[in-house]
XYZ file of C-alpha atoms in Angstrom:
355
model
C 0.000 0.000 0.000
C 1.146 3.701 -1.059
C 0.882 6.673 0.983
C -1.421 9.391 -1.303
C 1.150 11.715 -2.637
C 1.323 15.537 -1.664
C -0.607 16.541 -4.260
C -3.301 14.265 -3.546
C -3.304 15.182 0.164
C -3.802 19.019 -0.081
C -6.563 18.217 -2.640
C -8.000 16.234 -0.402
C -7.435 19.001 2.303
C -9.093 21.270 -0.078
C -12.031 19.275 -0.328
C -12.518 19.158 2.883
C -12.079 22.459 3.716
C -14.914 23.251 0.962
C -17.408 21.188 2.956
C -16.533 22.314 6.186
C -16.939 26.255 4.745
C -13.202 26.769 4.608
C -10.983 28.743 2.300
C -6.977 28.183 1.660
C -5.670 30.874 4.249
C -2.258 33.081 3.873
C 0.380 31.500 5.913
C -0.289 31.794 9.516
C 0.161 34.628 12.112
C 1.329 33.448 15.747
C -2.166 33.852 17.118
C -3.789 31.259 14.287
C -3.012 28.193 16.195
C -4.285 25.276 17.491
C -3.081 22.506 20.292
C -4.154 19.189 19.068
C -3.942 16.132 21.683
C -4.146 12.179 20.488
C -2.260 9.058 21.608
C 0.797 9.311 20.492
C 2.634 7.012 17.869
C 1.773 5.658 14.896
C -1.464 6.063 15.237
C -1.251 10.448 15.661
C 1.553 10.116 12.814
C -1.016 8.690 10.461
C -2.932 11.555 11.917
C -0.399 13.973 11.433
C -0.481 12.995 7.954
C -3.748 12.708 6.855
C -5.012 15.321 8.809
C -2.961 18.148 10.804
C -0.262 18.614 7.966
C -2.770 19.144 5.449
C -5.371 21.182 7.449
C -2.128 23.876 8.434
C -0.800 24.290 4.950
C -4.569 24.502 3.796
C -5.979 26.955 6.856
C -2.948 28.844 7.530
C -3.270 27.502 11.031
C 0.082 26.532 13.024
C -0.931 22.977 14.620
C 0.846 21.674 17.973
C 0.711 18.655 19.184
C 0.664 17.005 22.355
C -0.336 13.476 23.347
C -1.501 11.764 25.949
C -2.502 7.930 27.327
C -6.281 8.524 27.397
C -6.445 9.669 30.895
C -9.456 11.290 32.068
C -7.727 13.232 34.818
C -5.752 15.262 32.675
C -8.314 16.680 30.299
C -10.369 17.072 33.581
C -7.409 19.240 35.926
C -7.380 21.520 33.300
C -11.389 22.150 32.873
C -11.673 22.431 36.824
C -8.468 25.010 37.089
C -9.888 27.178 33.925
C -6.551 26.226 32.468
C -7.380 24.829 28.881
C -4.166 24.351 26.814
C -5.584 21.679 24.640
C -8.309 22.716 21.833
C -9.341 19.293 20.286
C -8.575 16.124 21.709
C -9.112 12.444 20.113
C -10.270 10.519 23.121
C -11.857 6.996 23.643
C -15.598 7.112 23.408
C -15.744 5.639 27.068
C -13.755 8.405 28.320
C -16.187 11.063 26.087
C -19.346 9.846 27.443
C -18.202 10.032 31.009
C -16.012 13.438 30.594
C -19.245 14.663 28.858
C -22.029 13.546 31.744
C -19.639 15.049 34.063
C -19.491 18.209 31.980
C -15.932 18.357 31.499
C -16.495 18.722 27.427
C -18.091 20.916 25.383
C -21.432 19.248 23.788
C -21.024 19.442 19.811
C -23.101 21.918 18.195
C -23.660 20.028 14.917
C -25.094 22.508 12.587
C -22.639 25.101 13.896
C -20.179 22.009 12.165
C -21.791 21.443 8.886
C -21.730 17.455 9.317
C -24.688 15.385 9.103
C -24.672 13.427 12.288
C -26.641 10.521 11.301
C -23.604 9.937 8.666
C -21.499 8.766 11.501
C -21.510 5.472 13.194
C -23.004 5.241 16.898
C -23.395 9.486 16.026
C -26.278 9.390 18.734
C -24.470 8.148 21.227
C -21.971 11.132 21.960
C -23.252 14.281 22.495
C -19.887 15.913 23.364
C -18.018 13.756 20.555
C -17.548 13.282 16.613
C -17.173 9.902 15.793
C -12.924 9.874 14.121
C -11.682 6.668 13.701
C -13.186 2.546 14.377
C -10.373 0.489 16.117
C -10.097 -3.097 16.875
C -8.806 -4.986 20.030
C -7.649 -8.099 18.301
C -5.610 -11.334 19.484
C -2.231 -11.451 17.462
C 0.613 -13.572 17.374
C 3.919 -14.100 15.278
C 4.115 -16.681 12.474
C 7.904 -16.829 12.598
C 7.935 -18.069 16.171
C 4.608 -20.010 16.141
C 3.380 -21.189 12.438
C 0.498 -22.716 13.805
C -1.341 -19.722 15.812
C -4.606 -19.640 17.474
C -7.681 -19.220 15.558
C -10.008 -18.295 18.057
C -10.383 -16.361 20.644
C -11.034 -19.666 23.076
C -7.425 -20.562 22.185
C -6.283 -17.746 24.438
C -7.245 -19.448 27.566
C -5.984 -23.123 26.286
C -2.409 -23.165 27.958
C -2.512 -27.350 26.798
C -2.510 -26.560 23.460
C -0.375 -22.824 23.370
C 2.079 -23.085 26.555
C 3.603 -19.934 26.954
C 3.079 -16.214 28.267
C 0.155 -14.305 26.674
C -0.171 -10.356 26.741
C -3.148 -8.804 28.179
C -3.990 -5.133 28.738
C -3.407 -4.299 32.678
C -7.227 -3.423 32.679
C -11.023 -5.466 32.934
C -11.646 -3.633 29.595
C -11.985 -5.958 27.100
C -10.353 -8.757 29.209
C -13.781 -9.738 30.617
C -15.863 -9.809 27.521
C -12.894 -12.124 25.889
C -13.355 -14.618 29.334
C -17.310 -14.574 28.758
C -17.265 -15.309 24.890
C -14.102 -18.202 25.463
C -16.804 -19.632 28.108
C -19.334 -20.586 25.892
C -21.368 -16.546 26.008
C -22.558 -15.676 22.675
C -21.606 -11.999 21.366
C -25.372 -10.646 21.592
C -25.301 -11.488 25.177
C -22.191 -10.696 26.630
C -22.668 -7.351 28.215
C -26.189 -8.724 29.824
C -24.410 -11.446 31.756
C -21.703 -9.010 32.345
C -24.498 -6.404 33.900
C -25.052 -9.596 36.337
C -22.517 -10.037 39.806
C -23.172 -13.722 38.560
C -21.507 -13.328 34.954
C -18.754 -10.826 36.681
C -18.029 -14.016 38.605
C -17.771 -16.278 35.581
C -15.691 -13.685 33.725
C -12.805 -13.468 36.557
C -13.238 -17.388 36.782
C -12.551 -17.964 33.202
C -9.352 -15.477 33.592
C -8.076 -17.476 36.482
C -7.317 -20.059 34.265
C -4.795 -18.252 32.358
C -3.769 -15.816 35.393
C -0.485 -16.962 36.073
C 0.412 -16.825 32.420
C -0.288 -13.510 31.488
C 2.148 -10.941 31.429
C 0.091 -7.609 31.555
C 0.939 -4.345 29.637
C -0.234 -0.746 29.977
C 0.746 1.147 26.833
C -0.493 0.707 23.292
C 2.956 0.451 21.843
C 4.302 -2.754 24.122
C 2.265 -6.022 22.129
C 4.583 -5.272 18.892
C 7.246 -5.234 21.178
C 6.475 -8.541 23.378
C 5.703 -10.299 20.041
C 9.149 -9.025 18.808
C 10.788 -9.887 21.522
C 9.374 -13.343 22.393
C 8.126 -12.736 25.495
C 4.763 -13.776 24.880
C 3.112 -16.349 22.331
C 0.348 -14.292 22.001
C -1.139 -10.408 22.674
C -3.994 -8.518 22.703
C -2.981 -5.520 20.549
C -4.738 -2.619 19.044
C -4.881 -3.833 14.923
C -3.065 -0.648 13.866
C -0.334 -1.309 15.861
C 0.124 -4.857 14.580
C -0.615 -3.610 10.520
C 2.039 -0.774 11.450
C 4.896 -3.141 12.988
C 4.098 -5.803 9.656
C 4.237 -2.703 6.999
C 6.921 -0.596 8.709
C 9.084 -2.884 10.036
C 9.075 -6.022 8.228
C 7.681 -8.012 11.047
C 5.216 -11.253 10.145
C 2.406 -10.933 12.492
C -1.114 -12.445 12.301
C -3.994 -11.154 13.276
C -6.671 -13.550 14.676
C -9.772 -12.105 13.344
C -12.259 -13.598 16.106
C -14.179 -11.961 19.119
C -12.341 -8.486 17.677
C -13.287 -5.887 20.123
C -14.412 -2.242 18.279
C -14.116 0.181 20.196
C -14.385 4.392 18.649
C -12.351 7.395 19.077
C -14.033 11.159 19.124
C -12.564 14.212 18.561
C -13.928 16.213 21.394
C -13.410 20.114 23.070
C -11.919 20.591 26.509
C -14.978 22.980 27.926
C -13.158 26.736 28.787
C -10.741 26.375 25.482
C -9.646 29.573 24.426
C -10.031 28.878 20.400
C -13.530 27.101 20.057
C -14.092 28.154 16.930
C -10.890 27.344 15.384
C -11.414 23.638 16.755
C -15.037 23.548 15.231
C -13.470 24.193 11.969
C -10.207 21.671 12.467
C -13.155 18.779 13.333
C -15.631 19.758 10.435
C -12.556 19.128 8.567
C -12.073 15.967 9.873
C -14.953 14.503 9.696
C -15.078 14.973 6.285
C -15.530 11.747 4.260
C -12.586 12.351 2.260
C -10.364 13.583 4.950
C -11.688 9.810 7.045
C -10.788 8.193 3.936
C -7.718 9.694 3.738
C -6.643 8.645 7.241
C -6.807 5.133 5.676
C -3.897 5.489 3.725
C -1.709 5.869 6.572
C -3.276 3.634 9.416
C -5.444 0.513 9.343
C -8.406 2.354 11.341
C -11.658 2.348 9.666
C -13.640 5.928 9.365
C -16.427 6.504 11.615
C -17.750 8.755 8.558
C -20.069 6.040 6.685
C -19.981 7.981 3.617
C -16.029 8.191 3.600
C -15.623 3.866 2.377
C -16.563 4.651 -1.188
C -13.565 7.053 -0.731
C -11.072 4.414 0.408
C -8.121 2.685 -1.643
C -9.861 -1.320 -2.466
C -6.252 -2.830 -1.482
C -6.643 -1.053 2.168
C -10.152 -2.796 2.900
C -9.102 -6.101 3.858
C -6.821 -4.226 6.648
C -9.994 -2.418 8.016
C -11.925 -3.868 11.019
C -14.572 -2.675 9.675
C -14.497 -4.560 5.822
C -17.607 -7.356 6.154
C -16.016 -10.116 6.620
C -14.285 -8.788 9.720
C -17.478 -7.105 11.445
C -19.302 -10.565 11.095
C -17.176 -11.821 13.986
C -17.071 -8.616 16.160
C -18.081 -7.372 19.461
C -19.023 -4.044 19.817
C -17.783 -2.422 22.642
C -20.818 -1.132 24.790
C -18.831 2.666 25.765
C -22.308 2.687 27.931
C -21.856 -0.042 29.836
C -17.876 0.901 30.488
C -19.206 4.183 31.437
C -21.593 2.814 34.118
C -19.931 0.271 35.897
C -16.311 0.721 35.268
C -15.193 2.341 38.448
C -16.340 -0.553 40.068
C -15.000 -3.693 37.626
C -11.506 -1.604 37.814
C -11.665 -1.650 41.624
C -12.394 -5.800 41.312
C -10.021 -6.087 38.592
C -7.379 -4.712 41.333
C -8.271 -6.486 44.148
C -8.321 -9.658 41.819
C -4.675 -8.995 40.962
C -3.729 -8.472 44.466
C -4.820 -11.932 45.232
């Protein structure tokens, strides 16, 4: 897969800019800026790409970055001390829904963007958020040290038949839903048993089977790595991470294409920001079908924009989570659910660790 040339970017950005209301700007002065805050590796450099480079040169705006782990308190510190330094931030759609019921961001005034909101996936769901990018949490392994992988998600928790370490996120996100579908729960009705102390039981039961091999990590960049490194047989991984390490840097993993998890990422506005306007415009931009489509080319994310697939590159599709034959197999992460009762799984999760 190519990266769309120059050219092709900036008339891309141009589009975009046309449907957001945008004209080409002179270059920028020192006040036409904007702090833009996403996760960090090659995930914001596919960003960087597809999005902030060609949004500056088009708007004459001077972008800075800054990146972050997802945390809630940070976005939060700087709401309660009227000390907004970031204008637009990607976050998690859990985090958005709970940042927004706690007022924290500033609920999206869609006609003052110029989107259609029923164009975007799950659209309805944030009221402080604009649907960016469709990720999945996948199970992934390395052909070069095991040719035979798993091909389920139940072969996680068989240490008989794949002996050997296994990398989990340090979290019950995710982890608990994988544990109720390996036991036998079918995808429609995992997050009712999970709603139940009964199924939170049969989750952590499932995961004490594999406890005492799983080695746990925290960032988004450390699966590659453990894979690389042989220090586990098998990870839970975000999918761009795992297209990025086999297109970048030559590496052979698999993806197991079974219980995926898909979870969303929103661009959102810090309430208090000092250049709310300037981020309206940076996110109608974004949103954009081509400017989703466009994202494509440099990360394996699908667009939250439904009307930006006709716009993507046919040899990208099969790398999407969100391509047919891929979503057949999925779970949809309920951000509702996480919302609700996470505080309280997280403080379990702990004291299950502890034990």
């Amino acid at each position: 897969m190519s990266k769309t040339p120059l050219t092709n970017v900036a008339a891309l950005a141009a589009i975009g800019l046309a449907a957001a209301g945008l004209a080409p700007a002179e270059p920028a002065f020192a006040s036409d800026q904007l702090t833009i805050t996403s996760f960090g590796g090659a995930y914001q450099a596919a960003e960087r790409k597809a999005l902030f480079e060609p949004y500056a040169m088009q708007a004459g705006v001077k972008i800075t970055e800054d990146g972050y782990n997802g945390e809630f308190a940070k976005i939060s510190a700087m709401v309660e001390s009227k000390s907004v330094t970031w204008d637009v931030v990607d976050a998690d759609a859990n985090a958005t829904i709970r940042l927004c019921a706690d007022g924290v961001l500033e609920t999206i005034d869609w006609k003052k963007l110029g989107l259609d909101r029923t164009r975007f996936t799950d659209g309805n769901k944030y009221d402080c958020g604009v649907p960016n990018t469709i990720y999945a949490t996948v199970l992934a392994y390395d052909k070069d040290k095991l040719p035979n992988g798993p091909k389920t998600i139940a072969d996680l928790f068989d240490v008989q038949k794949f002996p050997g370490k296994r990398g989990l996120l340090r979290s019950p996100f995710g982890n608990l839903e994988w544990a109720l579908i390996a036991d036998g729960v079918q995808f429609k009705d995992v997050y009712k048993v999970l709603n139940t102390s009964e199924g939170v039981d049969r989750a952590f039961k499932k995961l004490d089977t594999i406890k005492k091999d799983i080695l746990w990590w925290q960032t988004n960049a450390q699966p590659p790595q453990l894979l690389a490194d042989g220090q586990v047989i098998m990870t839970s991984a975000g999918n761009g991470r795992i297209y990025d390490a086999n297109k970048n840097s030559g590496k052979h993993f698999e993806i197991v294409w079974d219980a995926q998890e898909l979870g969303m990422n929103v661009w959102t506005i810090p309430n208090g920001g000092p250049r709310r306007d300037a981020a309206y415009k940076f996110i109608a931009f974004a949103g954009s079908p081509q400017a989703q489509a466009n994202q494509t080319n440099y990360s394996s994310y699908g667009p939250a924009n439904k009307d930006a697939i006709v716009h993507v590159d046919p040899a990208i599709l099969p790398h999407l989570p969100t391509t047919p034959d891929h979503m057949a197999n999925a779970l949809q992460v309920d951000p509702a659910f996480w919302a609700d009762k996470g505080d309280d799984l997280r403080q379990r999760f702990t004291a299950w660790l502890a034990k």
